[in-house]
Coordinates of C-alpha atoms in Angstrom, one line a residue:
M1 CA 0.0 0.0 0.0
E2 CA 1.4 3.4 -0.9
N3 CA 2.1 6.2 1.6
A4 CA -0.3 9.1 1.8
I5 CA 2.2 11.0 3.9
R6 CA 6.0 10.6 4.1
L7 CA 8.2 12.8 6.2
T8 CA 11.9 12.6 6.2
A9 CA 14.1 14.4 8.8
L10 CA 11.5 17.1 9.3
S11 CA 12.6 19.8 11.8
K12 CA 11.2 23.0 13.3
K13 CA 12.6 25.4 15.8
F14 CA 10.9 28.3 17.7
G15 CA 13.7 30.4 19.0
T16 CA 15.9 28.0 20.9
V17 CA 13.2 25.4 21.3
E18 CA 13.3 22.4 19.0
A19 CA 9.7 21.5 18.6
C20 CA 10.4 18.8 16.0
R21 CA 13.8 17.1 15.7
S22 CA 14.5 15.3 12.5
V23 CA 11.1 13.5 12.4
S24 CA 10.7 10.7 9.9
L25 CA 7.3 9.1 9.5
S26 CA 5.3 7.2 6.9
I27 CA 1.5 7.0 7.0
R28 CA -0.2 4.5 4.7
S29 CA -3.1 5.5 2.5
G30 CA -6.5 4.5 3.8
S31 CA -5.1 3.9 7.3
I32 CA -5.9 5.5 10.7
H33 CA -2.5 6.6 12.2
A34 CA -2.3 8.0 15.7
V35 CA 0.4 10.2 17.2
V36 CA 0.8 10.3 21.0
G37 CA 3.1 12.0 23.4
E38 CA 3.3 14.2 26.4
N39 CA 2.3 17.9 26.3
G40 CA 5.0 19.8 24.4
A41 CA 6.3 16.6 22.7
G42 CA 5.8 18.3 19.2
K43 CA 2.6 16.5 18.1
S44 CA 0.6 19.7 17.2
T45 CA 3.7 21.3 15.6
L46 CA 4.1 18.2 13.4
A47 CA 0.4 18.5 12.3
R48 CA 0.8 22.2 11.5
L49 CA 3.9 21.5 9.4
I50 CA 1.9 19.0 7.3
Y51 CA -1.0 21.4 7.1
G52 CA 1.2 24.3 5.9
M53 CA 0.7 26.5 9.0
H54 CA 4.5 26.4 9.7
R55 CA 7.4 26.1 7.3
P56 CA 9.9 23.4 8.3
D57 CA 13.5 24.4 8.9
G58 CA 14.8 21.2 7.4
G59 CA 13.7 17.9 5.9
T60 CA 11.2 16.9 3.2
M61 CA 7.6 16.0 2.9
E62 CA 5.7 13.9 0.3
I63 CA 2.0 13.7 -0.2
N64 CA 0.8 10.6 -2.2
G65 CA 4.4 10.3 -3.5
T66 CA 4.8 13.9 -4.7
P67 CA 7.3 16.2 -3.0
V68 CA 5.5 19.2 -1.5
S69 CA 6.4 22.4 0.3
F70 CA 3.3 24.2 1.5
A71 CA 3.6 27.9 2.0
S72 CA 0.1 28.1 3.6
P73 CA -2.9 26.0 4.7
A74 CA -4.6 27.1 1.4
E75 CA -2.0 25.1 -0.5
A76 CA -2.5 22.1 1.8
I77 CA -6.2 22.3 1.4
A78 CA -5.8 22.4 -2.4
A79 CA -3.7 19.2 -2.1
G80 CA -6.6 17.5 -0.3
I81 CA -5.6 17.9 3.3
G82 CA -8.0 19.1 6.0
M83 CA -7.3 19.8 9.7
V84 CA -9.5 19.9 12.7
H85 CA -7.6 22.1 15.2
Q86 CA -7.3 21.6 19.0
H87 CA -8.2 25.3 19.4
F88 CA -11.2 26.2 17.2
M89 CA -10.9 28.4 14.1
L90 CA -14.4 29.8 14.0
V91 CA -15.9 33.3 13.7
P92 CA -18.4 33.7 16.6
T93 CA -20.6 36.3 14.8
L94 CA -21.2 34.1 11.7
T95 CA -23.5 31.1 11.5
V96 CA -22.5 27.5 11.3
A97 CA -23.1 27.4 7.6
E98 CA -21.2 30.6 7.0
N99 CA -18.2 29.3 9.0
V100 CA -18.2 26.0 7.1
T101 CA -18.2 27.7 3.7
L102 CA -15.9 30.6 4.7
G103 CA -13.2 31.0 2.0
L104 CA -15.1 29.0 -0.6
E105 CA -16.9 32.1 -1.9
K106 CA -13.8 33.4 -3.7
K107 CA -13.6 30.3 -5.9
R108 CA -17.1 30.8 -7.3
L109 CA -17.0 34.2 -8.9
F110 CA -19.6 33.6 -11.6
F111 CA -21.5 31.0 -9.6
P112 CA -21.9 32.4 -6.1
L113 CA -22.6 30.2 -3.2
D114 CA -26.3 29.5 -2.5
P115 CA -26.7 30.1 1.3
E116 CA -29.8 28.1 1.6
G117 CA -28.4 25.2 -0.5
S118 CA -25.2 25.2 1.5
A119 CA -27.1 25.1 4.8
E120 CA -29.2 22.2 3.6
S121 CA -26.0 20.3 2.4
I122 CA -24.4 20.9 5.8
R123 CA -27.5 19.7 7.6
Q124 CA -27.5 16.5 5.6
L125 CA -23.8 16.0 6.2
S126 CA -24.3 16.5 9.9
L127 CA -27.1 14.0 10.0
K128 CA -25.1 11.5 8.0
Y129 CA -22.2 11.5 10.4
G130 CA -24.1 12.1 13.7
L131 CA -22.7 15.6 14.2
A132 CA -26.0 17.3 15.1
V133 CA -25.8 21.1 14.8
D134 CA -28.1 23.8 13.4
P135 CA -26.5 25.3 10.2
L136 CA -28.3 28.6 10.8
A137 CA -27.3 29.0 14.4
P138 CA -24.6 31.7 15.2
V139 CA -21.4 30.1 16.5
S140 CA -21.5 32.4 19.5
T141 CA -24.6 30.5 20.8
L142 CA -23.0 27.1 20.6
S143 CA -21.4 25.0 23.3
V144 CA -17.8 23.9 23.1
G145 CA -18.9 20.4 22.0
E146 CA -21.0 21.9 19.2
E147 CA -18.2 24.1 18.0
Q148 CA -16.0 21.0 17.7
R149 CA -18.7 19.4 15.5
V150 CA -18.6 22.5 13.2
E151 CA -14.8 22.1 12.8
I152 CA -15.2 18.5 11.7
L153 CA -18.0 19.5 9.3
K154 CA -15.7 22.1 7.7
V155 CA -13.2 19.4 6.8
L156 CA -15.8 17.0 5.5
Y157 CA -17.6 19.7 3.5
R158 CA -14.4 20.2 1.5
N159 CA -14.0 16.5 0.7
A160 CA -10.5 16.3 2.1
R161 CA -8.6 13.0 1.3
I162 CA -6.2 13.3 4.2
L163 CA -7.8 14.3 7.6
I164 CA -5.7 15.6 10.5
L165 CA -7.5 15.7 13.8
D166 CA -5.9 17.3 16.8
E167 CA -7.6 16.1 20.0
P168 CA -10.9 15.6 18.2
T169 CA -12.7 13.8 21.0
A170 CA -11.6 16.2 23.8
V171 CA -15.1 17.7 24.0
L172 CA -17.2 14.6 23.1
T173 CA -19.1 12.2 25.3
P174 CA -18.6 8.4 24.8
Q175 CA -21.7 8.3 22.7
E176 CA -20.5 11.1 20.4
T177 CA -17.0 9.5 20.3
S178 CA -18.4 6.2 19.2
R179 CA -20.3 7.9 16.4
L180 CA -17.1 9.8 15.4
F181 CA -15.1 6.6 15.4
A182 CA -17.7 4.9 13.2
M183 CA -17.5 7.8 10.8
L184 CA -13.7 7.8 10.7
R185 CA -13.6 4.0 10.1
S186 CA -16.1 4.6 7.3
L187 CA -13.9 7.3 5.8
A188 CA -10.8 5.1 6.0
G189 CA -12.8 2.4 4.3
E190 CA -13.5 4.8 1.5
G191 CA -9.7 5.3 1.1
K192 CA -9.3 8.5 3.1
T193 CA -6.2 8.7 5.4
I194 CA -6.7 9.8 9.0
L195 CA -4.0 11.2 11.2
I196 CA -5.2 11.6 14.8
I197 CA -3.5 13.3 17.7
T198 CA -4.8 12.4 21.1
H199 CA -3.9 11.8 24.7
K200 CA -6.5 9.1 25.1
L201 CA -4.7 5.8 24.8
D202 CA -7.9 3.7 25.0
E203 CA -9.1 5.5 21.9
V204 CA -5.8 5.0 20.1
L205 CA -6.0 1.2 20.7
A206 CA -9.7 1.1 19.8
L207 CA -9.5 3.2 16.6
A208 CA -6.0 3.4 15.0
D209 CA -4.1 0.9 12.9
T210 CA -0.7 2.3 13.8
V211 CA 0.6 4.6 16.6
T212 CA 3.7 6.8 16.7
V213 CA 5.1 8.0 20.0
M214 CA 6.8 11.3 20.3
S215 CA 9.0 12.7 23.1
R216 CA 10.6 16.1 23.3
G217 CA 10.2 16.7 19.5
S218 CA 11.5 13.3 18.4
V219 CA 9.9 10.0 17.3
T220 CA 10.7 7.3 19.9
G221 CA 8.8 4.5 18.1
T222 CA 6.0 3.4 15.8
L223 CA 4.0 0.4 16.7
S224 CA 1.1 -1.6 15.4
C225 CA -1.9 -1.0 17.7
K226 CA -2.6 -4.7 17.7
E227 CA 0.8 -5.4 19.2
T228 CA 1.0 -2.9 22.0
S229 CA -0.8 -1.9 25.2
K230 CA -2.0 1.1 27.0
E231 CA 0.7 0.5 29.7
E232 CA 3.5 0.2 27.1
L233 CA 2.4 3.4 25.4
A234 CA 2.2 5.3 28.7
R235 CA 5.7 4.2 29.6
M236 CA 7.1 5.3 26.2
M237 CA 5.4 8.7 26.5
V238 CA 6.3 9.5 30.1
G239 CA 9.4 7.4 30.7
R240 CA 8.0 5.7 33.7
S241 CA 5.0 3.6 34.8
V242 CA 1.8 5.6 35.2
L243 CA -1.2 4.9 37.5
L244 CA -4.0 4.7 35.0
R245 CA -6.6 5.0 37.8
I246 CA -5.8 7.0 40.9
E247 CA -6.4 5.7 44.4
N248 CA -9.4 7.4 45.9
P249 CA -10.0 6.6 49.5
P250 CA -13.5 7.3 51.0
S251 CA -14.1 10.9 52.1
T252 CA -15.9 12.2 55.1
P253 CA -18.2 15.1 53.9
G254 CA -18.9 17.9 56.3
E255 CA -21.3 20.9 56.2
T256 CA -23.0 22.1 53.0
V257 CA -20.9 24.7 51.2
L258 CA -23.0 25.2 48.0
S259 CA -26.7 24.7 47.7
V260 CA -28.5 25.2 44.3
E261 CA -32.3 25.5 44.7
N262 CA -34.7 25.3 41.7
L263 CA -32.3 27.2 39.5
G264 CA -33.7 28.2 36.1
F265 CA -32.4 30.3 33.3
R266 CA -34.2 31.5 30.2
T267 CA -32.5 33.5 27.4
A268 CA -33.8 36.9 26.3
A269 CA -35.2 35.0 23.3
G270 CA -37.1 32.7 25.5
L271 CA -35.0 29.6 25.2
V272 CA -34.9 27.5 28.3
K273 CA -31.3 26.6 29.3
L274 CA -31.8 25.5 32.9
E275 CA -35.0 24.3 34.6
K276 CA -35.5 23.6 38.3
V277 CA -31.9 22.5 38.9
S278 CA -31.3 21.5 42.5
F279 CA -28.3 19.9 44.2
C280 CA -25.9 20.6 47.1
I281 CA -22.2 20.0 47.7
R282 CA -20.6 19.5 51.1
S283 CA -17.1 20.2 52.2
G284 CA -14.9 17.2 51.6
E285 CA -17.1 16.0 48.7
I286 CA -16.7 15.9 44.9
F287 CA -20.0 16.2 43.1
G288 CA -19.7 15.1 39.5
L289 CA -21.9 16.3 36.7
A290 CA -22.3 14.1 33.7
G291 CA -24.1 14.9 30.4
V292 CA -23.7 15.6 26.8
E293 CA -22.3 19.1 26.3
G294 CA -24.9 21.7 25.4
N295 CA -27.4 20.5 28.0
G296 CA -27.0 23.4 30.4
Q297 CA -23.5 22.9 31.8
S298 CA -22.1 26.1 30.4
E299 CA -25.1 28.1 31.6
L300 CA -24.8 26.6 35.1
L301 CA -21.1 27.4 35.4
S302 CA -21.7 30.9 34.2
L303 CA -24.4 31.5 36.8
L304 CA -22.2 30.1 39.6
W305 CA -19.3 32.4 38.5
G306 CA -21.5 35.5 37.9
I307 CA -20.8 35.9 34.2
H308 CA -24.2 35.0 32.7
D309 CA -26.2 37.0 30.2
R310 CA -27.9 39.6 32.3
S311 CA -30.6 40.1 29.7
G312 CA -31.9 36.5 30.4
Q313 CA -34.4 35.5 33.0
L314 CA -33.0 33.9 36.2
S315 CA -35.0 32.1 38.8
G316 CA -34.2 30.1 41.9
K317 CA -31.3 30.5 44.3
M318 CA -27.6 29.7 44.7
L319 CA -26.4 29.7 48.3
F320 CA -22.8 29.7 49.5
E321 CA -22.5 28.7 53.1
G322 CA -26.1 29.8 53.5
A323 CA -25.7 33.2 51.9
D324 CA -27.4 34.0 48.6
I325 CA -24.8 34.6 45.9
T326 CA -27.2 34.9 43.0
G327 CA -26.3 37.8 40.8
R328 CA -23.0 38.5 42.5
S329 CA -19.9 39.4 40.4
P330 CA -17.0 37.1 39.7
G331 CA -14.7 39.2 42.0
E332 CA -17.2 39.0 44.9
I333 CA -17.6 35.2 44.4
A334 CA -13.9 34.6 44.2
R335 CA -13.3 36.5 47.5
L336 CA -15.6 34.1 49.3
G337 CA -13.1 31.3 48.6
V338 CA -14.4 30.0 45.2
S339 CA -12.1 29.0 42.4
L340 CA -13.0 28.1 38.8
V341 CA -11.3 26.1 36.0
P342 CA -13.5 27.0 33.0
E343 CA -14.3 24.8 30.0
D344 CA -12.7 27.3 27.6
R345 CA -9.4 28.6 29.1
L346 CA -8.7 30.9 26.2
K347 CA -11.9 32.8 26.7
H348 CA -12.1 32.9 30.5
A349 CA -8.9 31.9 32.2
V350 CA -5.7 33.1 30.5
V351 CA -4.1 35.9 28.4
P352 CA -1.9 34.1 25.8
G353 CA 0.2 37.2 25.2
F354 CA 1.2 37.5 28.9
S355 CA 4.0 35.5 30.4
V356 CA 3.6 32.1 32.0
A357 CA 4.4 33.6 35.4
G358 CA 1.9 36.4 34.9
N359 CA -0.8 33.9 34.1
M360 CA 0.2 31.8 37.0
I361 CA -0.8 34.5 39.5
F362 CA -4.0 35.8 37.9
G363 CA -6.5 36.4 40.6
R364 CA -3.8 36.4 43.2
H365 CA -1.9 39.4 42.0
R366 CA -3.0 41.5 44.9
E367 CA -1.5 39.2 47.5
K368 CA 1.3 40.9 49.5
R369 CA 3.8 38.1 48.8
F370 CA 3.9 39.0 45.1
H371 CA 4.6 42.7 45.7
Q372 CA 7.6 44.8 46.5
G373 CA 7.1 48.5 47.0
F374 CA 4.7 49.8 44.4
G375 CA 5.2 47.0 41.9
F376 CA 5.5 43.3 41.6
D377 CA 8.3 41.3 43.2
R378 CA 9.4 39.8 39.9
R379 CA 11.8 37.3 41.6
E380 CA 9.0 36.0 43.9
V381 CA 6.5 35.8 41.1
A382 CA 9.0 33.9 38.9
E383 CA 10.1 31.5 41.7
Y384 CA 6.4 30.8 42.6
S385 CA 5.6 30.1 39.0
R386 CA 8.6 27.8 38.5
N387 CA 7.9 25.8 41.7
L388 CA 4.2 25.4 41.0
G389 CA 5.0 24.6 37.3
G390 CA 7.5 22.0 38.4
T391 CA 4.8 20.3 40.5
Y392 CA 2.5 20.1 37.5
D393 CA 5.2 19.5 35.0
V394 CA 4.6 22.7 33.0
R395 CA 7.1 22.4 30.2
C396 CA 8.7 25.9 30.1
T397 CA 12.3 27.0 30.8
D398 CA 11.7 30.7 31.2
H399 CA 8.4 31.5 33.1
E400 CA 9.1 35.3 33.2
N401 CA 9.7 35.9 29.5
T402 CA 7.8 33.1 27.7
P403 CA 4.3 34.1 26.6
L404 CA 1.7 31.5 27.7
G405 CA 0.5 31.3 24.0
A406 CA 3.9 29.8 23.1
L407 CA 3.1 26.7 25.2
S408 CA 1.2 23.7 24.0
G409 CA -2.5 23.5 24.8
G410 CA -2.0 20.9 27.4
N411 CA 0.7 22.9 29.2
Q412 CA -1.6 26.0 29.2
Q413 CA -4.2 23.8 30.9
K414 CA -1.7 22.7 33.5
V415 CA -1.1 26.4 34.3
V416 CA -4.8 27.1 34.9
V417 CA -5.4 24.0 37.0
A418 CA -2.2 24.5 39.1
R419 CA -3.2 28.2 39.7
E420 CA -6.7 27.4 40.8
L421 CA -5.9 24.4 42.9
D422 CA -3.2 26.3 44.8
R423 CA -5.4 29.3 45.8
P424 CA -5.3 29.9 49.6
G425 CA -8.5 29.7 51.6
L426 CA -10.2 27.5 49.0
K427 CA -13.7 26.5 50.0
L428 CA -15.4 25.7 46.7
L429 CA -13.6 24.4 43.6
I430 CA -15.5 24.4 40.3
L431 CA -13.8 22.3 37.6
S432 CA -15.0 22.1 34.0
Q433 CA -13.0 19.6 31.9
P434 CA -9.9 20.0 34.1
T435 CA -7.8 17.4 32.2
R436 CA -8.9 18.3 28.7
G437 CA -5.9 18.1 26.3
V438 CA -3.6 17.0 29.2
D439 CA -1.2 14.1 28.8
I440 CA -1.6 10.9 30.8
G441 CA 1.3 11.7 33.3
A442 CA -0.1 15.1 34.1
I443 CA -3.6 13.7 34.5
E444 CA -2.3 11.5 37.3
Q445 CA -0.9 14.6 39.1
I446 CA -4.1 16.7 38.6
H447 CA -6.3 13.9 39.9
R448 CA -4.1 13.6 43.0
S449 CA -4.4 17.3 43.6
I450 CA -8.2 17.3 43.2
I451 CA -8.4 14.5 45.8
G452 CA -6.0 16.4 48.0
A453 CA -8.1 19.5 47.9
R454 CA -11.2 17.4 48.8
D455 CA -9.3 15.9 51.7
Q456 CA -8.4 19.4 53.0
G457 CA -12.1 20.2 53.2
A458 CA -12.9 21.9 49.8
A459 CA -16.3 21.2 48.2
I460 CA -15.8 20.4 44.5
L461 CA -18.1 20.5 41.5
L462 CA -16.6 18.4 38.7
V463 CA -18.0 18.8 35.2
S464 CA -16.5 16.3 32.8
S465 CA -17.3 14.6 29.6
E466 CA -15.0 11.8 30.7
L467 CA -17.1 9.2 32.5
D468 CA -14.0 7.4 33.7
E469 CA -12.8 10.6 35.3
L470 CA -16.2 11.2 37.0
I471 CA -16.3 7.7 38.4
A472 CA -12.7 7.8 39.5
L473 CA -13.0 11.1 41.5
S474 CA -16.7 11.7 42.4
T475 CA -18.5 11.1 45.6
R476 CA -21.9 11.5 43.9
I477 CA -22.8 12.1 40.3
G478 CA -25.7 14.0 38.8
A479 CA -26.9 13.4 35.2
L480 CA -27.8 16.6 33.4
Y481 CA -30.2 16.4 30.4
Q482 CA -31.9 19.3 28.6
G483 CA -31.2 21.7 31.5
S484 CA -32.4 19.4 34.3
I485 CA -30.7 17.0 36.6
R486 CA -32.7 13.8 35.9
R487 CA -31.0 11.6 38.5
I488 CA -28.3 11.7 41.2
F489 CA -26.2 8.6 41.7
S490 CA -25.5 7.9 45.3
P491 CA -22.0 7.3 46.8
E492 CA -22.8 3.5 46.9
E493 CA -23.7 3.5 43.2
V494 CA -20.5 5.4 42.3
R495 CA -18.3 3.1 44.4
E496 CA -19.9 0.1 42.7
G497 CA -19.1 1.6 39.3
R498 CA -15.5 2.2 40.4
K499 CA -15.2 -1.5 41.5
R500 CA -16.2 -2.6 38.0
G501 CA -13.2 -0.8 36.6
R502 CA -15.2 1.3 34.2
P503 CA -18.2 3.7 34.4
F504 CA -21.7 2.4 34.4
E505 CA -22.2 3.8 31.0
E506 CA -25.6 2.3 30.3
E507 CA -27.1 3.7 33.5
L508 CA -25.7 7.2 32.8
G509 CA -26.5 6.9 29.2
L510 CA -30.2 6.3 29.9
S511 CA -30.1 9.6 31.9
I512 CA -28.2 11.8 29.5
T513 CA -29.2 10.7 25.9

């Protein structure tokens, strides 16, 4: 079988950092090939080199046996390559259909695009591949999971023969992931080539034909998925044995910290997002929230953090240690001892152009320890950032001068999680997809830290699309569907699911699909 992609000694530097070091790799036509590695291993850089987003400093690339040197993604697209990015490339003010067809209008000067026809084609494509989304909906109104579906539709709409998917299941539920895998297998069966970058080793073994492991910019090995294991891949990635499921001893919950009573939210247009949501979280307890994204999780977190749309209609109450916090600002809520890891770090948690150290102290920048005279104590800030970054394995050599945006997505997520988990006086920790895009070694550390915060008395709300994560960490789990909590699983039910070694997907599935 011929190679769809062949890379020979491909290299790329960013300043003094070697993102890719003499990478040689062959990907067979019609196959599903996975690339795995720790955050900062060079996986996304490799994908961007193939897609024409970066120009290599050395080496060669062939597509279907023809030497190529792409100067832009437009040239890669013309060569039949499509890419689904880890960070979405969508225009919020445009509709789904407009985003999918964006850029194609220039190619049809005498036969302009038919907006209605395009929308219908996109609707049919979304139905065919189980990527349900309204073509006429503005992207600004979509959940993170729905935005991911639009990115996949963009590639399929252009009939790409080679598909590059960077963390494509990061925002999908198991049901959505299963549908995506079926679609990818079907596409491979049609002769298309799939290159998938993921941290989820179970998915690699379930989906891919071949897997390549990268470490610090270099390829350390390429294996047949039929002849390897999750444990072997983890060792190759991290360089040590990794606990694939963290130990979680029983907790002893205390007093109620957060109480949500009949919470409802209706948009200014009258769309119901939340309806009579009620639950409570005690100190020393992790309350997990399961459900397909787009069923009210984003609205619930926005209300709890005080950043919801004020033009909407809010009902019910949110009580923190008995005091009503409904309608309070994020600053007021944070000062009570509440910390948040949001679902979209780029929108709500970081400033990519600021330094790693600066991002590490956001929300804590008024603390005396970080000040000297009328300004910041740069030495203290840098030392704090380096020490905390070391604990969470943030791959950065110069925290003071490196912009956060220069780090990989997984390392950016580590900065946010480390910062929020380390806040002093923490009483309520709200976590939305805390390990999204994070490598398997760092997931182990983050899970340990979450359990540690619980054991120190914090009440924790954990929103995750990863049922394994919910089962491994949660004391109780609520299933959210169409803005309502349809069922809350007791500690006994959760412990039973943990004993089975995998989540009770059927029981949860009945509640959330």
